[in-house]
mmCIF file with all atom_site columns, C-alpha atoms in Angstrom:
data_model
loop_
_atom_site.group_PDB
_atom_site.id
_atom_site.type_symbol
_atom_site.label_atom_id
_atom_site.label_alt_id
_atom_site.label_comp_id
_atom_site.label_asym_id
_atom_site.label_entity_id
_atom_site.label_seq_id
_atom_site.pdbx_PDB_ins_code
_atom_site.Cartn_x
_atom_site.Cartn_y
_atom_site.Cartn_z
_atom_site.occupancy
_atom_site.B_iso_or_equiv
_atom_site.pdbx_formal_charge
_atom_site.auth_seq_id
_atom_site.auth_comp_id
_atom_site.auth_asym_id
_atom_site.auth_atom_id
_atom_site.pdbx_PDB_model_num
ATOM 1   C CA . MET B 1 1   ? 206.253 -7.055  -13.128 1.00 0.00 ? 749 MET B CA 1
ATOM 2   C CA . GLN B 1 2   ? 203.862 -4.681  -11.470 1.00 0.00 ? 750 GLN B CA 1
ATOM 3   C CA . LEU B 1 3   ? 203.642 -2.997  -8.106  1.00 0.00 ? 751 LEU B CA 1
ATOM 4   C CA . ARG B 1 4   ? 200.198 -2.788  -6.586  1.00 0.00 ? 752 ARG B CA 1
ATOM 5   C CA . GLU B 1 5   ? 198.425 -2.134  -3.320  1.00 0.00 ? 753 GLU B CA 1
ATOM 6   C CA . VAL B 1 6   ? 198.712 -4.960  -0.802  1.00 0.00 ? 754 VAL B CA 1
ATOM 7   C CA . ARG B 1 7   ? 195.633 -7.182  -0.529  1.00 0.00 ? 755 ARG B CA 1
ATOM 8   C CA . SER B 1 8   ? 194.858 -9.183  2.589   1.00 0.00 ? 756 SER B CA 1
ATOM 9   C CA . ASP B 1 9   ? 195.481 -12.509 0.820   1.00 0.00 ? 757 ASP B CA 1
ATOM 10  C CA . ASP B 1 10  ? 198.989 -11.310 -0.142  1.00 0.00 ? 758 ASP B CA 1
ATOM 11  C CA . LEU B 1 11  ? 199.966 -11.723 3.501   1.00 0.00 ? 759 LEU B CA 1
ATOM 12  C CA . ASP B 1 12  ? 199.645 -15.510 3.187   1.00 0.00 ? 760 ASP B CA 1
ATOM 13  C CA . TYR B 1 13  ? 202.246 -15.414 0.402   1.00 0.00 ? 761 TYR B CA 1
ATOM 14  C CA . PHE B 1 14  ? 204.519 -13.036 2.329   1.00 0.00 ? 762 PHE B CA 1
ATOM 15  C CA . PHE B 1 15  ? 204.339 -15.395 5.317   1.00 0.00 ? 763 PHE B CA 1
ATOM 16  C CA . GLU B 1 16  ? 205.160 -18.375 3.081   1.00 0.00 ? 764 GLU B CA 1
ATOM 17  C CA . HIS B 1 17  ? 208.139 -16.478 1.598   1.00 0.00 ? 765 HIS B CA 1
ATOM 18  C CA . GLN B 1 18  ? 209.383 -15.803 5.119   1.00 0.00 ? 766 GLN B CA 1
ATOM 19  C CA . GLN B 1 19  ? 209.648 -19.551 5.777   1.00 0.00 ? 767 GLN B CA 1
ATOM 20  C CA . ASP B 1 20  ? 212.566 -19.957 3.342   1.00 0.00 ? 768 ASP B CA 1
ATOM 21  C CA . PRO B 1 21  ? 215.715 -20.513 5.456   1.00 0.00 ? 769 PRO B CA 1
ATOM 22  C CA . GLU B 1 22  ? 218.084 -19.468 2.655   1.00 0.00 ? 770 GLU B CA 1
ATOM 23  C CA . ALA B 1 23  ? 216.196 -16.211 2.082   1.00 0.00 ? 771 ALA B CA 1
ATOM 24  C CA . ASN B 1 24  ? 216.242 -15.519 5.827   1.00 0.00 ? 772 ASN B CA 1
ATOM 25  C CA . LEU B 1 25  ? 220.014 -15.971 5.920   1.00 0.00 ? 773 LEU B CA 1
ATOM 26  C CA . MET B 1 26  ? 220.434 -13.691 2.911   1.00 0.00 ? 774 MET B CA 1
ATOM 27  C CA . ALA B 1 27  ? 218.213 -10.992 4.395   1.00 0.00 ? 775 ALA B CA 1
ATOM 28  C CA . ALA B 1 28  ? 219.764 -11.563 7.838   1.00 0.00 ? 776 ALA B CA 1
ATOM 29  C CA . PHE B 1 29  ? 216.919 -9.787  9.597   1.00 0.00 ? 777 PHE B CA 1
ATOM 30  C CA . ALA B 1 30  ? 214.078 -12.167 10.112  1.00 0.00 ? 778 ALA B CA 1
ATOM 31  C CA . PRO B 1 31  ? 211.940 -12.458 13.202  1.00 0.00 ? 779 PRO B CA 1
ATOM 32  C CA . ARG B 1 32  ? 213.206 -14.627 16.038  1.00 0.00 ? 780 ARG B CA 1
ATOM 33  C CA . ASN B 1 33  ? 210.673 -17.281 15.040  1.00 0.00 ? 781 ASN B CA 1
ATOM 34  C CA . PRO B 1 34  ? 209.675 -16.922 11.360  1.00 0.00 ? 782 PRO B CA 1
ATOM 35  C CA . GLN B 1 35  ? 206.948 -19.575 11.839  1.00 0.00 ? 783 GLN B CA 1
ATOM 36  C CA . ASP B 1 36  ? 205.036 -17.464 14.389  1.00 0.00 ? 784 ASP B CA 1
ATOM 37  C CA . ARG B 1 37  ? 202.049 -16.235 12.380  1.00 0.00 ? 785 ARG B CA 1
ATOM 38  C CA . GLY B 1 38  ? 200.813 -14.041 15.236  1.00 0.00 ? 786 GLY B CA 1
ATOM 39  C CA . VAL B 1 39  ? 204.036 -12.031 15.310  1.00 0.00 ? 787 VAL B CA 1
ATOM 40  C CA . PHE B 1 40  ? 204.003 -11.850 11.514  1.00 0.00 ? 788 PHE B CA 1
ATOM 41  C CA . ASP B 1 41  ? 200.397 -10.588 11.408  1.00 0.00 ? 789 ASP B CA 1
ATOM 42  C CA . TYR B 1 42  ? 201.097 -8.014  14.111  1.00 0.00 ? 790 TYR B CA 1
ATOM 43  C CA . HIS B 1 43  ? 204.189 -6.726  12.281  1.00 0.00 ? 791 HIS B CA 1
ATOM 44  C CA . TRP B 1 44  ? 202.312 -6.432  8.981   1.00 0.00 ? 792 TRP B CA 1
ATOM 45  C CA . SER B 1 45  ? 199.319 -4.741  10.587  1.00 0.00 ? 793 SER B CA 1
ATOM 46  C CA . LEU B 1 46  ? 201.677 -2.059  11.928  1.00 0.00 ? 794 LEU B CA 1
ATOM 47  C CA . LEU B 1 47  ? 203.233 -1.573  8.494   1.00 0.00 ? 795 LEU B CA 1
ATOM 48  C CA . LEU B 1 48  ? 199.929 -1.396  6.669   1.00 0.00 ? 796 LEU B CA 1
ATOM 49  C CA . GLU B 1 49  ? 198.286 0.954   9.177   1.00 0.00 ? 797 GLU B CA 1
ATOM 50  C CA . ASP B 1 50  ? 201.232 3.346   9.466   1.00 0.00 ? 798 ASP B CA 1
ATOM 51  C CA . PRO B 1 51  ? 200.642 6.527   7.430   1.00 0.00 ? 799 PRO B CA 1
ATOM 52  C CA . ALA B 1 52  ? 204.439 7.003   7.292   1.00 0.00 ? 800 ALA B CA 1
ATOM 53  C CA . THR B 1 53  ? 204.921 3.706   5.452   1.00 0.00 ? 801 THR B CA 1
ATOM 54  C CA . ARG B 1 54  ? 204.208 2.682   1.874   1.00 0.00 ? 802 ARG B CA 1
ATOM 55  C CA . VAL B 1 55  ? 203.975 -1.001  1.091   1.00 0.00 ? 803 VAL B CA 1
ATOM 56  C CA . ARG B 1 56  ? 203.485 -2.494  -2.347  1.00 0.00 ? 804 ARG B CA 1
ATOM 57  C CA . THR B 1 57  ? 203.119 -6.058  -3.512  1.00 0.00 ? 805 THR B CA 1
ATOM 58  C CA . ILE B 1 58  ? 205.455 -7.189  -6.275  1.00 0.00 ? 806 ILE B CA 1
ATOM 59  C CA . GLU B 1 59  ? 203.404 -9.220  -8.737  1.00 0.00 ? 807 GLU B CA 1
ATOM 60  C CA . GLN B 1 60  ? 204.868 -11.233 -11.602 1.00 0.00 ? 808 GLN B CA 1
ATOM 61  C CA . ASP B 1 61  ? 202.613 -12.988 -14.112 1.00 0.00 ? 809 ASP B CA 1
ATOM 62  C CA . GLY B 1 62  ? 199.748 -12.975 -11.604 1.00 0.00 ? 810 GLY B CA 1
ATOM 63  C CA . GLN B 1 63  ? 201.867 -14.397 -8.775  1.00 0.00 ? 811 GLN B CA 1
ATOM 64  C CA . VAL B 1 64  ? 202.851 -12.621 -5.576  1.00 0.00 ? 812 VAL B CA 1
ATOM 65  C CA . ALA B 1 65  ? 206.625 -12.406 -5.867  1.00 0.00 ? 813 ALA B CA 1
ATOM 66  C CA . GLY B 1 66  ? 207.354 -10.213 -2.845  1.00 0.00 ? 814 GLY B CA 1
ATOM 67  C CA . ALA B 1 67  ? 207.007 -6.737  -1.416  1.00 0.00 ? 815 ALA B CA 1
ATOM 68  C CA . VAL B 1 68  ? 208.744 -3.372  -1.342  1.00 0.00 ? 816 VAL B CA 1
ATOM 69  C CA . VAL B 1 69  ? 208.445 -1.015  1.606   1.00 0.00 ? 817 VAL B CA 1
ATOM 70  C CA . VAL B 1 70  ? 209.346 2.602   2.253   1.00 0.00 ? 818 VAL B CA 1
ATOM 71  C CA . SER B 1 71  ? 209.145 3.388   5.955   1.00 0.00 ? 819 SER B CA 1
ATOM 72  C CA . GLY B 1 72  ? 209.957 6.480   7.984   1.00 0.00 ? 820 GLY B CA 1
ATOM 73  C CA . ILE B 1 73  ? 208.431 8.843   5.437   1.00 0.00 ? 821 ILE B CA 1
ATOM 74  C CA . GLY B 1 74  ? 208.755 12.386  6.697   1.00 0.00 ? 822 GLY B CA 1
ATOM 75  C CA . THR B 1 75  ? 211.798 11.649  8.839   1.00 0.00 ? 823 THR B CA 1
ATOM 76  C CA . GLU B 1 76  ? 214.466 9.591   7.119   1.00 0.00 ? 824 GLU B CA 1
ATOM 77  C CA . PRO B 1 77  ? 212.757 7.300   4.624   1.00 0.00 ? 825 PRO B CA 1
ATOM 78  C CA . GLU B 1 78  ? 214.206 3.846   4.124   1.00 0.00 ? 826 GLU B CA 1
ATOM 79  C CA . VAL B 1 79  ? 213.518 1.303   1.411   1.00 0.00 ? 827 VAL B CA 1
ATOM 80  C CA . SER B 1 80  ? 213.502 -2.454  1.918   1.00 0.00 ? 828 SER B CA 1
ATOM 81  C CA . PHE B 1 81  ? 212.414 -5.336  -0.255  1.00 0.00 ? 829 PHE B CA 1
ATOM 82  C CA . TRP B 1 82  ? 211.869 -9.075  -0.120  1.00 0.00 ? 830 TRP B CA 1
ATOM 83  C CA . THR B 1 83  ? 211.453 -11.310 -3.130  1.00 0.00 ? 831 THR B CA 1
ATOM 84  C CA . ALA B 1 84  ? 210.652 -15.005 -2.942  1.00 0.00 ? 832 ALA B CA 1
ATOM 85  C CA . ARG B 1 85  ? 213.682 -17.094 -3.887  1.00 0.00 ? 833 ARG B CA 1
ATOM 86  C CA . GLU B 1 86  ? 211.894 -18.653 -6.868  1.00 0.00 ? 834 GLU B CA 1
ATOM 87  C CA . PHE B 1 87  ? 211.944 -15.170 -8.451  1.00 0.00 ? 835 PHE B CA 1
ATOM 88  C CA . TRP B 1 88  ? 215.615 -14.390 -7.789  1.00 0.00 ? 836 TRP B CA 1
ATOM 89  C CA . GLY B 1 89  ? 217.868 -13.769 -10.783 1.00 0.00 ? 837 GLY B CA 1
ATOM 90  C CA . GLN B 1 90  ? 215.042 -12.741 -13.128 1.00 0.00 ? 838 GLN B CA 1
ATOM 91  C CA . GLY B 1 91  ? 215.284 -8.961  -12.797 1.00 0.00 ? 839 GLY B CA 1
ATOM 92  C CA . ILE B 1 92  ? 211.967 -8.789  -10.947 1.00 0.00 ? 840 ILE B CA 1
ATOM 93  C CA . THR B 1 93  ? 213.387 -7.190  -7.803  1.00 0.00 ? 841 THR B CA 1
ATOM 94  C CA . THR B 1 94  ? 215.334 -4.708  -9.917  1.00 0.00 ? 842 THR B CA 1
ATOM 95  C CA . SER B 1 95  ? 212.172 -3.755  -11.818 1.00 0.00 ? 843 SER B CA 1
ATOM 96  C CA . ALA B 1 96  ? 210.235 -3.422  -8.562  1.00 0.00 ? 844 ALA B CA 1
ATOM 97  C CA . VAL B 1 97  ? 212.863 -1.114  -7.058  1.00 0.00 ? 845 VAL B CA 1
ATOM 98  C CA . ASP B 1 98  ? 212.896 0.954   -10.277 1.00 0.00 ? 846 ASP B CA 1
ATOM 99  C CA . ALA B 1 99  ? 209.105 1.308   -10.158 1.00 0.00 ? 847 ALA B CA 1
ATOM 100 C CA . LEU B 1 100 ? 209.209 2.246   -6.489  1.00 0.00 ? 848 LEU B CA 1
ATOM 101 C CA . LEU B 1 101 ? 211.905 4.883   -7.044  1.00 0.00 ? 849 LEU B CA 1
ATOM 102 C CA . GLU B 1 102 ? 209.872 6.354   -9.882  1.00 0.00 ? 850 GLU B CA 1
ATOM 103 C CA . ALA B 1 103 ? 206.752 6.597   -7.703  1.00 0.00 ? 851 ALA B CA 1
ATOM 104 C CA . PHE B 1 104 ? 208.504 7.646   -4.497  1.00 0.00 ? 852 PHE B CA 1
ATOM 105 C CA . THR B 1 105 ? 210.712 10.617  -5.259  1.00 0.00 ? 853 THR B CA 1
ATOM 106 C CA . GLU B 1 106 ? 211.551 11.898  -1.755  1.00 0.00 ? 854 GLU B CA 1
ATOM 107 C CA . ARG B 1 107 ? 215.296 12.056  -1.213  1.00 0.00 ? 855 ARG B CA 1
ATOM 108 C CA . PRO B 1 108 ? 217.503 11.196  0.486   1.00 0.00 ? 856 PRO B CA 1
ATOM 109 C CA . LEU B 1 109 ? 216.365 7.583   0.658   1.00 0.00 ? 857 LEU B CA 1
ATOM 110 C CA . ARG B 1 110 ? 218.275 5.024   2.684   1.00 0.00 ? 858 ARG B CA 1
ATOM 111 C CA . ALA B 1 111 ? 218.619 1.255   2.795   1.00 0.00 ? 859 ALA B CA 1
ATOM 112 C CA . HIS B 1 112 ? 220.345 -1.112  5.219   1.00 0.00 ? 860 HIS B CA 1
ATOM 113 C CA . VAL B 1 113 ? 221.872 -4.153  3.516   1.00 0.00 ? 861 VAL B CA 1
ATOM 114 C CA . PRO B 1 114 ? 223.904 -7.006  5.022   1.00 0.00 ? 862 PRO B CA 1
ATOM 115 C CA . ALA B 1 115 ? 227.507 -6.563  3.905   1.00 0.00 ? 863 ALA B CA 1
ATOM 116 C CA . ASP B 1 116 ? 227.494 -10.033 2.338   1.00 0.00 ? 864 ASP B CA 1
ATOM 117 C CA . ASN B 1 117 ? 224.192 -9.590  0.429   1.00 0.00 ? 865 ASN B CA 1
ATOM 118 C CA . ILE B 1 118 ? 225.845 -8.763  -2.886  1.00 0.00 ? 866 ILE B CA 1
ATOM 119 C CA . GLY B 1 119 ? 222.631 -9.086  -4.924  1.00 0.00 ? 867 GLY B CA 1
ATOM 120 C CA . SER B 1 120 ? 220.784 -6.387  -2.987  1.00 0.00 ? 868 SER B CA 1
ATOM 121 C CA . GLN B 1 121 ? 223.872 -4.176  -3.003  1.00 0.00 ? 869 GLN B CA 1
ATOM 122 C CA . LYS B 1 122 ? 224.105 -4.444  -6.798  1.00 0.00 ? 870 LYS B CA 1
ATOM 123 C CA . ILE B 1 123 ? 220.452 -3.515  -7.248  1.00 0.00 ? 871 ILE B CA 1
ATOM 124 C CA . LEU B 1 124 ? 220.853 -0.423  -5.072  1.00 0.00 ? 872 LEU B CA 1
ATOM 125 C CA . THR B 1 125 ? 224.270 0.628   -6.401  1.00 0.00 ? 873 THR B CA 1
ATOM 126 C CA . ARG B 1 126 ? 223.044 0.484   -9.995  1.00 0.00 ? 874 ARG B CA 1
ATOM 127 C CA . ARG B 1 127 ? 220.184 2.773   -8.977  1.00 0.00 ? 875 ARG B CA 1
ATOM 128 C CA . GLY B 1 128 ? 222.578 5.367   -7.615  1.00 0.00 ? 876 GLY B CA 1
ATOM 129 C CA . PHE B 1 129 ? 222.755 4.378   -3.939  1.00 0.00 ? 877 PHE B CA 1
ATOM 130 C CA . SER B 1 130 ? 226.170 4.657   -2.320  1.00 0.00 ? 878 SER B CA 1
ATOM 131 C CA . VAL B 1 131 ? 227.540 3.431   0.983   1.00 0.00 ? 879 VAL B CA 1
ATOM 132 C CA . VAL B 1 132 ? 227.451 6.176   3.617   1.00 0.00 ? 880 VAL B CA 1
ATOM 133 C CA . GLY B 1 133 ? 228.113 4.114   6.719   1.00 0.00 ? 881 GLY B CA 1
ATOM 134 C CA . GLU B 1 134 ? 228.039 0.780   8.513   1.00 0.00 ? 882 GLU B CA 1
ATOM 135 C CA . ASP B 1 135 ? 226.056 -0.598  11.430  1.00 0.00 ? 883 ASP B CA 1
ATOM 136 C CA . LYS B 1 136 ? 226.585 -3.726  13.457  1.00 0.00 ? 884 LYS B CA 1
ATOM 137 C CA . THR B 1 137 ? 223.435 -5.390  14.683  1.00 0.00 ? 885 THR B CA 1
ATOM 138 C CA . PHE B 1 138 ? 222.276 -8.773  15.906  1.00 0.00 ? 886 PHE B CA 1
ATOM 139 C CA . SER B 1 139 ? 220.711 -11.051 13.292  1.00 0.00 ? 887 SER B CA 1
ATOM 140 C CA . ASN B 1 140 ? 218.103 -13.489 14.575  1.00 0.00 ? 888 ASN B CA 1
ATOM 141 C CA . ALA B 1 141 ? 218.341 -15.442 11.323  1.00 0.00 ? 889 ALA B CA 1
ATOM 142 C CA . ARG B 1 142 ? 222.078 -15.949 11.726  1.00 0.00 ? 890 ARG B CA 1
ATOM 143 C CA . SER B 1 143 ? 222.316 -15.895 15.526  1.00 0.00 ? 891 SER B CA 1
ATOM 144 C CA . GLU B 1 144 ? 225.252 -13.514 15.314  1.00 0.00 ? 892 GLU B CA 1
ATOM 145 C CA . VAL B 1 145 ? 226.176 -9.870  14.966  1.00 0.00 ? 893 VAL B CA 1
ATOM 146 C CA . VAL B 1 146 ? 226.349 -8.848  11.316  1.00 0.00 ? 894 VAL B CA 1
ATOM 147 C CA . THR B 1 147 ? 227.618 -5.790  9.515   1.00 0.00 ? 895 THR B CA 1
ATOM 148 C CA . GLU B 1 148 ? 225.052 -3.818  7.567   1.00 0.00 ? 896 GLU B CA 1
ATOM 149 C CA . LEU B 1 149 ? 225.958 -1.273  4.944   1.00 0.00 ? 897 LEU B CA 1
ATOM 150 C CA . VAL B 1 150 ? 223.968 1.943   5.174   1.00 0.00 ? 898 VAL B CA 1
ATOM 151 C CA . MET B 1 151 ? 223.297 3.011   1.599   1.00 0.00 ? 899 MET B CA 1
ATOM 152 C CA . GLN B 1 152 ? 221.765 6.276   0.456   1.00 0.00 ? 900 GLN B CA 1
ATOM 153 C CA . LEU B 1 153 ? 220.302 7.741   -2.721  1.00 0.00 ? 901 LEU B CA 1
ATOM 154 C CA . GLY B 1 154 ? 220.344 11.519  -3.088  1.00 0.00 ? 902 GLY B CA 1
#
């Protein structure tokens, strides 16, 4: 696994990953219409152009496996990640988060995780994140209000 700068052709893979209904339910926070490429491109252009955001592509054996993002740098930085389902359960996301935490050392660092997303919670907890609060917010992917755990490192 390696983290690298995002290339323009990575966006095609990120968009394809976003089409997975099971991954959308797990993440809970997908766009209202995951198939809308215009909304997707606009969202990613904002991320990639924002100096207060770091985005890295997760690459595994030459394949784009997902992305990790730290946003809000300088205020209250927050980490998020998305890995294509075909790469789940292989330790790739864990390795990507480890690499990100090694490169990005600003603390505290937060994450919002759906309360029922046990896999993401395990990754963060094993890295030293702890639950510091809860939020309730509407999930487009689930069409319901969900509970998010607010987790923090440092």
